[in-house]
Short mmCIF file of C-alpha atoms in Angstrom, two decimals:
data_model
loop_
_atom_site.label_atom_id
_atom_site.label_comp_id
_atom_site.label_asym_id
_atom_site.label_seq_id
_atom_site.Cartn_x
_atom_site.Cartn_y
_atom_site.Cartn_z
CA MET A 1 17.93 63.48 -43.34
CA ILE A 2 18.50 62.31 -46.92
CA LYS A 3 22.24 62.54 -46.44
CA ASN A 4 22.00 60.41 -43.32
CA ILE A 5 19.92 57.83 -45.15
CA ASN A 6 22.43 57.78 -48.03
CA TYR A 7 25.22 57.32 -45.53
CA TRP A 8 23.51 54.30 -43.95
CA TYR A 9 22.75 52.88 -47.38
CA LEU A 10 26.40 53.23 -48.36
CA SER A 11 27.76 51.76 -45.12
CA SER A 12 25.43 48.75 -45.27
CA LEU A 13 26.23 48.21 -48.93
CA LEU A 14 29.97 48.25 -48.23
CA VAL A 15 29.58 45.78 -45.35
CA SER A 16 27.43 43.50 -47.51
CA LEU A 17 29.97 43.55 -50.33
CA LEU A 18 32.81 42.94 -47.89
CA VAL A 19 31.12 39.87 -46.45
CA ALA A 20 30.18 38.69 -49.95
CA LEU A 21 33.80 38.78 -51.18
CA PRO A 22 34.62 35.16 -50.24
CA ILE A 23 31.46 33.82 -51.89
CA LEU A 24 31.95 35.91 -55.04
CA THR A 25 35.64 34.98 -55.24
CA VAL A 26 34.98 31.25 -54.91
CA PHE A 27 32.15 31.33 -57.45
CA SER A 28 34.22 33.31 -59.97
CA SER A 29 37.21 30.98 -59.52
CA PHE A 30 35.04 27.96 -60.26
CA PHE A 31 34.35 29.18 -63.78
CA GLY A 32 38.04 29.75 -64.45
CA SER A 33 40.40 27.31 -66.13
CA THR A 34 41.07 24.03 -64.33
CA SER A 35 44.56 22.78 -63.59
CA ASP A 36 46.04 19.36 -64.27
CA TYR A 37 46.02 18.59 -60.56
CA TYR A 38 42.29 19.32 -60.34
CA LEU A 39 41.57 16.98 -63.26
CA LEU A 40 43.67 14.28 -61.59
CA LEU A 41 41.90 14.86 -58.28
CA LYS A 42 38.51 14.76 -59.95
CA ASN A 43 39.23 11.32 -61.39
CA THR A 44 40.77 9.88 -58.23
CA PHE A 45 40.15 11.28 -54.72
CA LEU A 46 37.30 13.75 -55.12
CA ILE A 47 34.57 11.14 -54.59
CA ASN A 48 36.46 9.94 -51.49
CA TYR A 49 36.59 13.51 -50.14
CA ILE A 50 32.85 13.94 -50.59
CA SER A 51 31.92 10.51 -49.22
CA ASN A 52 34.12 10.91 -46.11
CA THR A 53 32.61 14.34 -45.46
CA THR A 54 29.10 12.89 -45.79
CA ILE A 55 29.77 9.89 -43.52
CA ILE A 56 31.25 12.07 -40.78
CA LEU A 57 28.32 14.48 -41.11
CA ILE A 58 25.71 11.73 -40.70
CA GLY A 59 27.52 10.20 -37.71
CA VAL A 60 27.91 13.53 -35.92
CA LEU A 61 24.27 14.51 -36.56
CA LEU A 62 22.98 11.24 -35.11
CA LEU A 63 25.11 11.44 -31.95
CA THR A 64 24.47 15.13 -31.30
CA LEU A 65 20.74 14.53 -31.79
CA VAL A 66 20.74 11.85 -29.07
CA PHE A 67 23.06 13.74 -26.71
CA GLY A 68 21.40 17.13 -27.10
CA VAL A 69 17.73 16.15 -27.11
CA LEU A 70 17.88 13.62 -24.25
CA SER A 71 19.91 15.87 -21.96
CA ALA A 72 17.61 18.82 -22.70
CA TYR A 73 14.56 16.65 -22.01
CA PHE A 74 15.87 15.43 -18.66
CA VAL A 75 16.83 18.86 -17.28
CA SER A 76 13.62 20.47 -18.59
CA PHE A 77 10.94 18.03 -17.39
CA TYR A 78 12.42 16.30 -14.34
CA ASN A 79 13.89 17.06 -10.94
CA PHE A 80 16.67 14.65 -10.04
CA PRO A 81 19.88 14.93 -8.00
CA GLY A 82 22.23 17.44 -9.64
CA VAL A 83 19.75 18.75 -12.22
CA ASN A 84 20.56 22.42 -11.50
CA PHE A 85 24.27 21.66 -11.90
CA PHE A 86 23.85 19.79 -15.19
CA LYS A 87 21.60 22.53 -16.56
CA TRP A 88 24.57 24.87 -16.99
CA SER A 89 27.56 22.53 -16.84
CA LEU A 90 26.59 20.74 -20.06
CA ILE A 91 27.23 23.91 -22.07
CA LEU A 92 30.90 23.77 -21.00
CA SER A 93 31.35 21.43 -23.98
CA PHE A 94 31.58 24.64 -26.03
CA ALA A 95 34.92 25.36 -24.30
CA VAL A 96 36.57 22.31 -25.89
CA PRO A 97 37.11 22.59 -29.67
CA ALA A 98 36.80 19.34 -31.57
CA TYR A 99 40.49 19.33 -32.55
CA ILE A 100 41.57 19.57 -28.88
CA TYR A 101 39.14 16.79 -27.98
CA ALA A 102 40.85 14.75 -30.69
CA TYR A 103 44.24 15.31 -29.06
CA SER A 104 42.84 14.13 -25.70
CA LEU A 105 41.17 11.07 -27.21
CA THR A 106 44.36 9.97 -28.91
CA ALA A 107 46.59 10.68 -25.92
CA PHE A 108 44.35 8.62 -23.63
CA PHE A 109 43.89 5.52 -25.83
CA GLU A 110 47.17 5.40 -27.76
CA ASN A 111 49.81 2.72 -27.16
CA TYR A 112 51.47 3.36 -23.80
CA GLY A 113 49.15 6.34 -23.33
CA THR A 114 47.25 7.51 -20.27
CA LEU A 115 44.93 4.50 -20.09
CA PHE A 116 47.91 2.14 -20.33
CA THR A 117 49.56 4.01 -17.44
CA LEU A 118 46.39 3.74 -15.33
CA LEU A 119 46.01 0.01 -15.96
CA LYS A 120 49.67 -0.56 -15.19
CA TRP A 121 49.38 1.42 -11.94
CA ILE A 122 46.26 -0.51 -10.85
CA PHE A 123 47.07 -4.06 -12.02
CA GLY A 124 50.85 -4.04 -12.39
CA GLU A 125 52.95 -4.92 -15.44
CA GLY A 126 51.12 -6.38 -18.43
CA ASP A 127 50.54 -6.17 -22.17
CA TYR A 128 47.46 -3.94 -22.00
CA ASN A 129 47.81 -2.29 -25.42
CA LYS A 130 46.12 -5.16 -27.22
CA TYR A 131 43.02 -4.69 -25.04
CA ILE A 132 42.85 -0.90 -25.31
CA PRO A 133 40.45 0.27 -28.06
CA LYS A 134 41.83 2.72 -30.61
CA PHE A 135 39.67 5.71 -31.49
CA ASP A 136 41.31 7.11 -34.58
CA GLY A 137 40.43 7.80 -38.18
CA MET A 138 36.79 8.46 -38.99
CA MET A 139 35.49 7.09 -35.69
CA GLY A 140 37.73 9.41 -33.71
CA ALA A 141 36.63 12.39 -35.78
CA VAL A 142 32.92 11.61 -35.27
CA ILE A 143 33.32 11.13 -31.50
CA SER A 144 35.41 14.30 -31.07
CA MET A 145 33.01 16.49 -33.04
CA SER A 146 29.91 15.02 -31.40
CA PHE A 147 31.02 15.71 -27.82
CA SER A 148 32.22 19.17 -28.82
CA LEU A 149 29.13 20.25 -30.81
CA PHE A 150 26.11 18.68 -29.09
CA GLY A 151 25.72 21.89 -27.05
CA TYR A 152 24.08 23.61 -30.03
CA VAL A 153 21.25 21.08 -29.97
CA TYR A 154 21.07 21.05 -26.16
CA VAL A 155 20.73 24.83 -25.73
CA LEU A 156 18.12 25.38 -28.44
CA THR A 157 16.10 22.27 -27.60
CA ARG A 158 16.09 23.07 -23.89
CA ALA A 159 14.75 26.56 -24.61
CA SER A 160 12.00 25.06 -26.75
CA PHE A 161 11.09 22.47 -24.11
CA TYR A 162 10.93 25.11 -21.40
CA TYR A 163 8.43 27.24 -23.32
CA GLN A 164 6.11 24.38 -24.17
CA SER A 165 2.75 24.79 -22.47
CA ASN A 166 1.46 22.34 -19.90
CA ASN A 167 -1.80 22.35 -21.91
CA LEU A 168 -0.09 20.07 -24.44
CA ILE A 169 0.94 17.61 -21.74
CA GLU A 170 -2.55 17.61 -20.27
CA VAL A 171 -4.05 16.89 -23.69
CA SER A 172 -1.68 13.95 -24.14
CA LYS A 173 -2.69 12.56 -20.73
CA ASN A 174 -6.38 12.90 -21.60
CA LEU A 175 -5.71 10.94 -24.77
CA GLY A 176 -4.20 8.17 -22.67
CA PHE A 177 -0.62 8.65 -23.83
CA SER A 178 2.17 7.21 -21.71
CA ALA A 179 5.23 9.32 -20.88
CA LYS A 180 7.08 7.70 -23.79
CA GLU A 181 4.22 8.33 -26.23
CA SER A 182 3.88 11.95 -25.05
CA PHE A 183 7.59 12.48 -25.70
CA PHE A 184 7.53 11.13 -29.27
CA LYS A 185 4.08 12.38 -30.32
CA ILE A 186 3.73 15.72 -28.50
CA ILE A 187 6.93 17.07 -26.96
CA LEU A 188 9.41 16.16 -29.70
CA PRO A 189 7.32 17.39 -32.69
CA SER A 190 6.68 20.70 -30.88
CA ALA A 191 10.44 21.20 -30.49
CA ARG A 192 11.23 20.26 -34.08
CA PRO A 193 12.16 23.80 -35.27
CA ALA A 194 14.67 24.20 -32.44
CA ILE A 195 16.13 20.73 -32.98
CA VAL A 196 16.53 21.31 -36.72
CA ALA A 197 18.13 24.71 -36.09
CA GLY A 198 20.61 23.14 -33.66
CA LEU A 199 21.42 20.27 -36.02
CA SER A 200 21.92 22.74 -38.89
CA LEU A 201 24.51 24.63 -36.85
CA VAL A 202 26.19 21.33 -35.99
CA ALA A 203 26.19 20.35 -39.66
CA MET A 204 27.79 23.61 -40.79
CA GLU A 205 30.48 23.34 -38.11
CA CYS A 206 31.05 19.68 -38.94
CA VAL A 207 31.60 19.96 -42.70
CA SER A 208 33.83 23.00 -42.24
CA ASP A 209 36.03 21.38 -39.57
CA PHE A 210 39.72 21.27 -40.40
CA GLY A 211 41.78 20.61 -37.27
CA THR A 212 40.05 17.38 -36.26
CA VAL A 213 39.97 15.59 -39.62
CA GLU A 214 43.48 16.72 -40.43
CA PHE A 215 44.77 15.34 -37.12
CA PHE A 216 43.09 11.96 -37.73
CA SER A 217 44.32 11.92 -41.36
CA VAL A 218 40.79 11.67 -42.76
CA SER A 219 40.58 13.06 -46.27
CA THR A 220 37.62 15.43 -46.48
CA LEU A 221 36.85 18.48 -48.60
CA THR A 222 38.44 20.82 -46.05
CA THR A 223 41.72 18.89 -45.90
CA GLY A 224 41.67 18.64 -49.70
CA ILE A 225 41.35 22.43 -49.94
CA TYR A 226 44.19 23.03 -47.49
CA ASN A 227 46.52 20.47 -49.07
CA SER A 228 45.85 21.73 -52.59
CA TRP A 229 47.01 25.16 -51.59
CA LEU A 230 49.80 24.34 -49.12
CA SER A 231 51.24 21.04 -50.40
CA TYR A 232 50.73 21.46 -54.15
CA ASP A 233 50.74 25.26 -54.40
CA ASP A 234 47.58 25.07 -56.51
CA LEU A 235 45.28 27.89 -55.42
CA ASN A 236 42.95 27.31 -58.36
CA THR A 237 42.24 23.69 -57.34
CA ALA A 238 41.73 24.81 -53.75
CA ASN A 239 39.05 27.22 -54.99
CA GLN A 240 37.43 24.52 -57.12
CA LEU A 241 37.08 22.31 -54.04
CA SER A 242 35.93 25.32 -52.03
CA PHE A 243 33.08 25.80 -54.49
CA ILE A 244 31.87 22.22 -53.90
CA LEU A 245 32.07 22.60 -50.12
CA LEU A 246 30.42 26.02 -50.26
CA LEU A 247 27.49 24.56 -52.18
CA LEU A 248 27.06 21.94 -49.45
CA ILE A 249 27.27 24.64 -46.75
CA LEU A 250 24.73 26.86 -48.52
CA VAL A 251 22.31 23.95 -48.89
CA LEU A 252 22.51 23.38 -45.13
CA PHE A 253 22.23 27.11 -44.45
CA PHE A 254 19.07 27.55 -46.54
CA THR A 255 17.62 24.27 -45.27
CA GLU A 256 17.89 25.60 -41.73
CA ASN A 257 16.21 28.88 -42.69
CA PHE A 258 13.51 27.17 -44.74
CA SER A 259 12.80 24.62 -42.02
CA ARG A 260 11.96 27.37 -39.56
CA GLY A 261 9.50 29.14 -41.87
CA GLY A 262 6.68 30.52 -39.74
CA ALA A 263 7.16 27.97 -36.99
CA LYS A 264 7.34 29.23 -33.42
CA TYR A 265 9.77 28.00 -30.82
CA HIS A 266 7.33 28.42 -27.96
CA GLN A 267 3.65 28.61 -27.26
CA PRO A 268 1.80 31.92 -27.31
CA THR A 269 1.62 33.77 -23.99
CA GLU A 270 -2.16 33.58 -23.96
CA GLY A 271 -3.24 30.34 -22.31
CA TYR A 272 0.34 29.39 -21.48
CA LYS A 273 0.77 27.17 -18.42
CA PRO A 274 4.31 26.31 -17.29
CA ILE A 275 5.10 22.64 -17.06
CA PRO A 276 5.63 21.42 -13.48
CA LYS A 277 8.73 19.24 -13.24
CA ILE A 278 8.33 15.63 -12.22
CA ASP A 279 10.31 14.63 -9.12
CA LEU A 280 12.44 11.53 -9.63
CA ASN A 281 13.70 9.67 -6.59
CA GLY A 282 15.42 6.37 -5.99
CA LYS A 283 15.91 4.09 -8.97
CA LYS A 284 13.86 6.34 -11.28
CA SER A 285 16.53 9.03 -11.02
CA TYR A 286 19.41 6.72 -11.96
CA PHE A 287 19.12 6.88 -15.74
CA PRO A 288 18.94 10.71 -16.18
CA LEU A 289 21.60 11.16 -13.48
CA ILE A 290 23.98 8.65 -15.06
CA PHE A 291 23.32 9.92 -18.60
CA CYS A 292 23.95 13.58 -17.75
CA SER A 293 26.96 12.67 -15.58
CA LEU A 294 28.58 10.66 -18.36
CA LEU A 295 27.82 13.35 -20.93
CA PHE A 296 29.39 16.05 -18.75
CA PHE A 297 32.37 13.85 -17.95
CA PHE A 298 33.17 12.87 -21.53
CA SER A 299 32.46 16.30 -23.04
CA PHE A 300 34.43 18.44 -20.56
CA ILE A 301 36.10 16.64 -17.64
CA PHE A 302 37.78 14.01 -19.82
CA PRO A 303 39.59 16.36 -22.25
CA SER A 304 40.39 18.89 -19.51
CA SER A 305 41.83 16.18 -17.25
CA GLN A 306 43.89 14.70 -20.06
CA MET A 307 45.42 18.07 -20.94
CA THR A 308 46.08 18.78 -17.26
CA TYR A 309 47.75 15.38 -16.82
CA TRP A 310 50.08 15.90 -19.78
CA THR A 311 50.88 19.46 -18.67
CA PHE A 312 52.08 18.43 -15.21
CA LYS A 313 53.72 15.22 -16.40
CA PHE A 314 55.97 17.21 -18.78
CA PRO A 315 56.70 20.49 -16.94
CA LYS A 316 59.65 21.26 -19.23
CA TYR A 317 57.24 22.73 -21.78
CA PHE A 318 56.46 25.53 -19.35
CA GLN A 319 59.92 26.83 -20.26
CA ASP A 320 59.75 26.03 -23.97
CA ILE A 321 56.36 27.71 -24.55
CA ASP A 322 56.08 31.48 -24.22
CA LEU A 323 52.74 31.65 -22.38
CA TRP A 324 52.98 35.41 -21.91
CA SER A 325 53.25 35.96 -25.67
CA LEU A 326 50.40 33.52 -26.41
CA ASN A 327 48.14 35.26 -23.90
CA LEU A 328 48.95 38.71 -25.27
CA ASN A 329 48.49 37.65 -28.90
CA THR A 330 45.17 35.97 -28.20
CA LEU A 331 43.91 38.86 -26.06
CA PHE A 332 45.00 41.41 -28.67
CA LEU A 333 43.06 39.66 -31.45
CA VAL A 334 40.01 39.23 -29.22
CA VAL A 335 39.88 42.91 -28.23
CA ILE A 336 40.54 44.39 -31.69
CA ALA A 337 38.20 42.04 -33.57
CA SER A 338 35.41 42.24 -30.96
CA LEU A 339 35.44 46.05 -30.84
CA THR A 340 35.41 46.25 -34.64
CA LEU A 341 32.54 43.80 -34.95
CA LEU A 342 30.42 45.34 -32.20
CA THR A 343 30.95 48.88 -33.50
CA PHE A 344 29.92 48.12 -37.07
CA ALA A 345 27.07 45.83 -36.02
CA PHE A 346 25.66 48.58 -33.77
CA LEU A 347 26.01 51.27 -36.44
CA ILE A 348 24.32 49.17 -39.13
CA ASN A 349 21.50 48.24 -36.76
CA TYR A 350 21.01 51.89 -35.90
CA GLY A 351 21.06 52.78 -39.60
CA ASN A 352 18.31 50.25 -40.26
CA ARG A 353 16.32 51.73 -37.38
CA ILE A 354 16.36 55.35 -38.49
CA SER A 355 16.05 54.73 -42.25
CA LYS A 356 13.21 52.15 -42.05
CA SER A 357 14.21 50.93 -45.50
CA LYS A 358 13.27 47.47 -46.76
CA LEU A 359 16.14 47.55 -49.25
CA LEU A 360 18.59 48.25 -46.45
CA ASN A 361 17.17 45.32 -44.48
CA TYR A 362 17.65 43.01 -47.47
CA LEU A 363 21.26 44.19 -47.86
CA THR A 364 22.07 43.49 -44.23
CA LEU A 365 20.34 40.10 -44.37
CA PHE A 366 22.73 39.13 -47.15
CA SER A 367 25.71 40.41 -45.15
CA ILE A 368 25.10 37.96 -42.26
CA SER A 369 25.70 34.88 -44.41
CA GLY A 370 29.42 34.96 -43.61
CA TYR A 371 28.98 32.71 -40.57
CA ALA A 372 28.10 29.85 -42.93
CA ILE A 373 31.47 30.13 -44.69
CA PRO A 374 34.13 27.69 -43.41
CA GLY A 375 37.27 29.34 -42.12
CA VAL A 376 39.55 27.56 -44.59
CA ILE A 377 37.44 28.79 -47.55
CA LEU A 378 37.35 32.30 -46.14
CA ALA A 379 41.13 32.41 -45.73
CA LEU A 380 41.83 31.07 -49.23
CA ALA A 381 39.26 33.40 -50.78
CA PHE A 382 41.08 36.28 -49.07
CA ILE A 383 44.38 35.21 -50.57
CA THR A 384 42.84 34.76 -54.02
CA PHE A 385 41.03 38.11 -54.04
CA PHE A 386 43.87 40.27 -52.72
CA SER A 387 46.41 38.55 -54.97
CA TRP A 388 44.20 39.33 -57.97
CA PHE A 389 43.48 42.89 -56.78
CA SER A 390 47.16 43.57 -56.08
CA ASP A 391 48.19 42.32 -59.54
CA LEU A 392 45.46 44.46 -61.12
CA LEU A 393 46.70 47.63 -59.40
CA THR A 394 50.35 46.85 -60.19
CA ILE A 395 49.77 46.16 -63.88
CA ASN A 396 47.33 48.99 -64.65
CA PHE A 397 48.35 51.73 -62.23
CA GLY A 398 51.91 50.87 -61.24
CA ILE A 399 50.94 50.69 -57.57
CA LEU A 400 53.21 48.56 -55.46
CA SER A 401 51.90 45.21 -54.23
CA ILE A 402 49.31 45.58 -51.45
CA LYS A 403 49.10 41.87 -50.69
CA LYS A 404 51.32 42.23 -47.65
CA ILE A 405 48.86 44.68 -46.12
CA PHE A 406 46.09 42.07 -45.97
CA ILE A 407 47.83 38.69 -46.26
CA GLY A 408 49.98 37.63 -43.33
CA SER A 409 49.01 40.66 -41.27
CA ILE A 410 46.88 41.55 -38.25
CA LEU A 411 44.66 43.72 -40.47
CA GLY A 412 43.85 40.81 -42.77
CA LEU A 413 43.25 38.53 -39.81
CA VAL A 414 40.81 40.98 -38.18
CA LEU A 415 39.07 41.52 -41.53
CA ALA A 416 38.58 37.75 -41.90
CA TYR A 417 37.23 37.52 -38.36
CA PHE A 418 34.87 40.37 -39.18
CA ILE A 419 33.36 38.49 -42.11
CA ARG A 420 33.26 35.17 -40.26
CA PHE A 421 31.52 36.44 -37.11
CA TYR A 422 29.57 39.47 -38.32
CA SER A 423 26.34 37.47 -38.24
CA LEU A 424 26.83 36.73 -34.53
CA ALA A 425 27.36 40.41 -33.68
CA PHE A 426 24.63 41.78 -35.95
CA ASN A 427 21.87 39.36 -34.96
CA GLY A 428 22.75 39.54 -31.27
CA ILE A 429 22.37 43.31 -31.17
CA LYS A 430 19.38 43.33 -33.52
CA SER A 431 17.33 40.95 -31.35
CA ASN A 432 17.63 43.36 -28.41
CA TYR A 433 17.37 46.56 -30.46
CA LEU A 434 13.92 45.49 -31.64
CA LYS A 435 12.72 45.60 -28.03
CA ILE A 436 13.23 49.40 -27.90
CA ASN A 437 9.96 50.93 -29.07
CA GLN A 438 10.21 53.56 -31.79
CA SER A 439 7.99 55.83 -29.69
CA ILE A 440 10.86 56.17 -27.22
CA ASP A 441 13.03 57.68 -29.96
CA GLU A 442 10.26 60.05 -31.00
CA SER A 443 9.77 61.17 -27.39
CA SER A 444 13.48 61.87 -27.02
CA TYR A 445 13.45 63.99 -30.19
CA LEU A 446 10.47 66.00 -28.83
CA LEU A 447 12.50 66.64 -25.67
CA GLY A 448 15.27 68.13 -27.82
CA TYR A 449 17.63 65.15 -27.89
CA THR A 450 19.76 64.77 -31.00
CA LYS A 451 20.18 61.35 -32.61
CA PHE A 452 23.65 61.04 -31.11
CA ARG A 453 22.40 61.92 -27.63
CA THR A 454 19.47 59.50 -28.01
CA VAL A 455 21.91 56.72 -28.79
CA ARG A 456 24.25 57.67 -25.93
CA LYS A 457 21.60 58.26 -23.26
CA ILE A 458 18.91 55.72 -24.21
CA HIS A 459 20.05 53.03 -26.65
CA LEU A 460 23.50 52.21 -25.30
CA PRO A 461 22.43 51.92 -21.61
CA TYR A 462 19.64 49.57 -22.64
CA LEU A 463 21.87 47.49 -24.93
CA LYS A 464 25.02 47.42 -22.79
CA ASN A 465 24.31 43.96 -21.32
CA SER A 466 23.55 42.39 -24.69
CA ILE A 467 26.61 44.07 -26.25
CA LEU A 468 28.79 42.66 -23.46
CA LEU A 469 27.26 39.20 -23.94
CA ILE A 470 27.82 39.25 -27.71
CA GLY A 471 31.37 40.49 -27.17
CA ILE A 472 32.08 37.50 -24.89
CA LEU A 473 30.57 35.05 -27.41
CA ILE A 474 32.74 36.55 -30.18
CA ALA A 475 35.79 36.25 -27.92
CA ILE A 476 35.08 32.54 -27.39
CA GLU A 477 34.83 31.96 -31.14
CA ILE A 478 38.07 33.83 -31.87
CA ILE A 479 39.98 31.98 -29.13
CA LYS A 480 38.95 28.63 -30.67
CA GLU A 481 39.29 29.63 -34.35
CA LEU A 482 42.03 27.62 -36.09
CA PRO A 483 42.10 27.65 -39.94
CA ILE A 484 41.69 31.42 -40.42
CA THR A 485 44.37 32.21 -37.83
CA LEU A 486 46.65 29.46 -39.12
CA ILE A 487 46.57 30.66 -42.73
CA LEU A 488 46.36 34.46 -42.41
CA ARG A 489 48.42 35.14 -39.27
CA PRO A 490 51.67 37.13 -39.47
CA PHE A 491 54.95 35.24 -39.46
CA ASN A 492 55.93 33.91 -36.02
CA PHE A 493 52.58 35.01 -34.55
CA ASP A 494 50.87 32.28 -32.52
CA THR A 495 47.69 31.91 -30.51
CA PHE A 496 46.73 29.03 -28.22
CA ALA A 497 44.93 27.32 -31.11
CA THR A 498 47.79 27.56 -33.63
CA LYS A 499 50.44 26.59 -31.06
CA ALA A 500 48.50 23.49 -30.01
CA TYR A 501 47.98 22.57 -33.69
CA ALA A 502 51.67 23.05 -34.49
CA TYR A 503 52.74 20.65 -31.74
CA ALA A 504 50.01 18.11 -32.50
CA SER A 505 50.90 18.08 -36.21
CA GLN A 506 54.45 17.10 -35.15
CA ASP A 507 53.00 14.30 -32.98
CA LEU A 508 54.04 16.13 -29.80
CA LEU A 509 50.76 15.80 -27.93
CA GLU A 510 52.41 16.30 -24.56
CA ALA A 511 53.64 19.71 -25.74
CA ALA A 512 50.22 20.58 -27.21
CA ALA A 513 48.63 20.00 -23.80
CA LEU A 514 49.71 23.31 -22.25
CA PRO A 515 48.28 25.69 -24.91
CA SER A 516 45.22 23.44 -25.20
CA LEU A 517 44.62 23.65 -21.46
CA PHE A 518 44.85 27.44 -21.51
CA LEU A 519 42.45 27.57 -24.45
CA ILE A 520 39.93 25.43 -22.55
CA PHE A 521 40.45 27.48 -19.38
CA TRP A 522 39.79 30.89 -20.96
CA SER A 523 36.85 29.58 -22.98
CA ALA A 524 35.30 27.97 -19.89
CA ILE A 525 35.67 31.19 -17.89
CA LEU A 526 33.90 33.19 -20.61
CA ILE A 527 31.17 30.55 -20.96
CA PHE A 528 30.61 30.65 -17.21
CA PHE A 529 29.92 34.40 -17.37
CA THR A 530 27.46 33.97 -20.25
CA SER A 531 25.68 30.88 -18.93
CA LYS A 532 22.94 32.78 -17.10
CA HIS A 533 22.02 34.54 -20.38
CA ILE A 534 22.25 31.41 -22.53
CA LEU A 535 20.09 29.42 -20.10
CA SER A 536 17.74 32.24 -19.15
CA GLU A 537 14.27 31.07 -18.23
CA LYS A 538 12.68 34.51 -18.42
#
């Protein structure tokens, strides 16, 4: 038994250290010597990087708050035409990454773009470009991220609204509150933990975004990190900027955890009364119907339609783009990374279960912080660490360079995915593992079951649905992931995300449409299969 416990200690420690490598590398690099380029950047553009990041963050948080909370409120408390459709269709926004939304936004509103073509087809020849608004720069980045990320707020807030007790609503009515006053004084404060959690996830995704801000040529900390390394070949400066961004990310990460504290997302079961939905008919149903319709249209239909339009308007790219290779590459990464993540997450959860060690729990809690690390920082930290480690082995032990094993290889890419998404796999399995009573394990041992047979016959059958769900969620994240894949991929190895980025960076939006459309398609299919779990009302 002691050997088993030592084994689980060791495995959890190794996983924790592995996930901590990017943080430790960035922190250690910060205290190293600064380059001339960093000093120049510090005195010129650094304040601009920070201010642009902050402005975009505030704009995205405000829009996602309005989009997510209002849509969740409407589908949770009211019956109106199409409410059952909007309840699940609004989460399809997850299928459209912000950088692909940016491509659609630009293609539609650019000079002689899709909107120009529509106006010309409807009204005939004319100089319509001067009347068409241009959504580029910071405004374009805020809009793209907001429509892509509001789903975090919507899903969590809707769950909180659903579990609010009707007792609260009855109390507000007895106090003479109107529907508006009940919303702001009772319903909204009760859902605060869920709203803050959703906004924190939005904030972490927003400040770590690379593809969107780079496409709109907005200088933020993430673009500064990437350009320092790629354009100026200054890895040290890239790590200095990574340290600043990582501090901002960690502040948001701990704010989200602290804000939850002991707060509950739903009312206790005792005395709980479900809230009857209010039927809206006629003019009263117009506002929620129009709001949800517009939100669904602009978050999913608009970018999907734009990519579809470009794809069929320029069919020659069907021949130029190797779709078979892109599908195989993406599927290969999804399968390998998902299996690795699920296997280790299950083993560590099982180790925690049988050892019952507080120290082991603290170690694994630290290991799930990788999800808060932006992909661009993670990739650069990988390059920094393995370059240093390779040089150390070469100088002291004469071992040939091992950088090629981890940098620019599938192994390094999967390892980076492991660190980035380990939190998703670990927490997803843990939340369901806790529902298996320890007495079940003890009963199986009394019946002569070994630990392995207990896992195979009892744990895995119970957890198979949650494991499948987590695997699908990981697959969605990997399909959409851009900076890690872009930086660490092998030479001439493309996924849908990197291919779309490559064309868009060359201002070939019509060519980027085909891989973007496939990315949206596969993500939407996977989201459809998980929607009943995400929106479960049980």
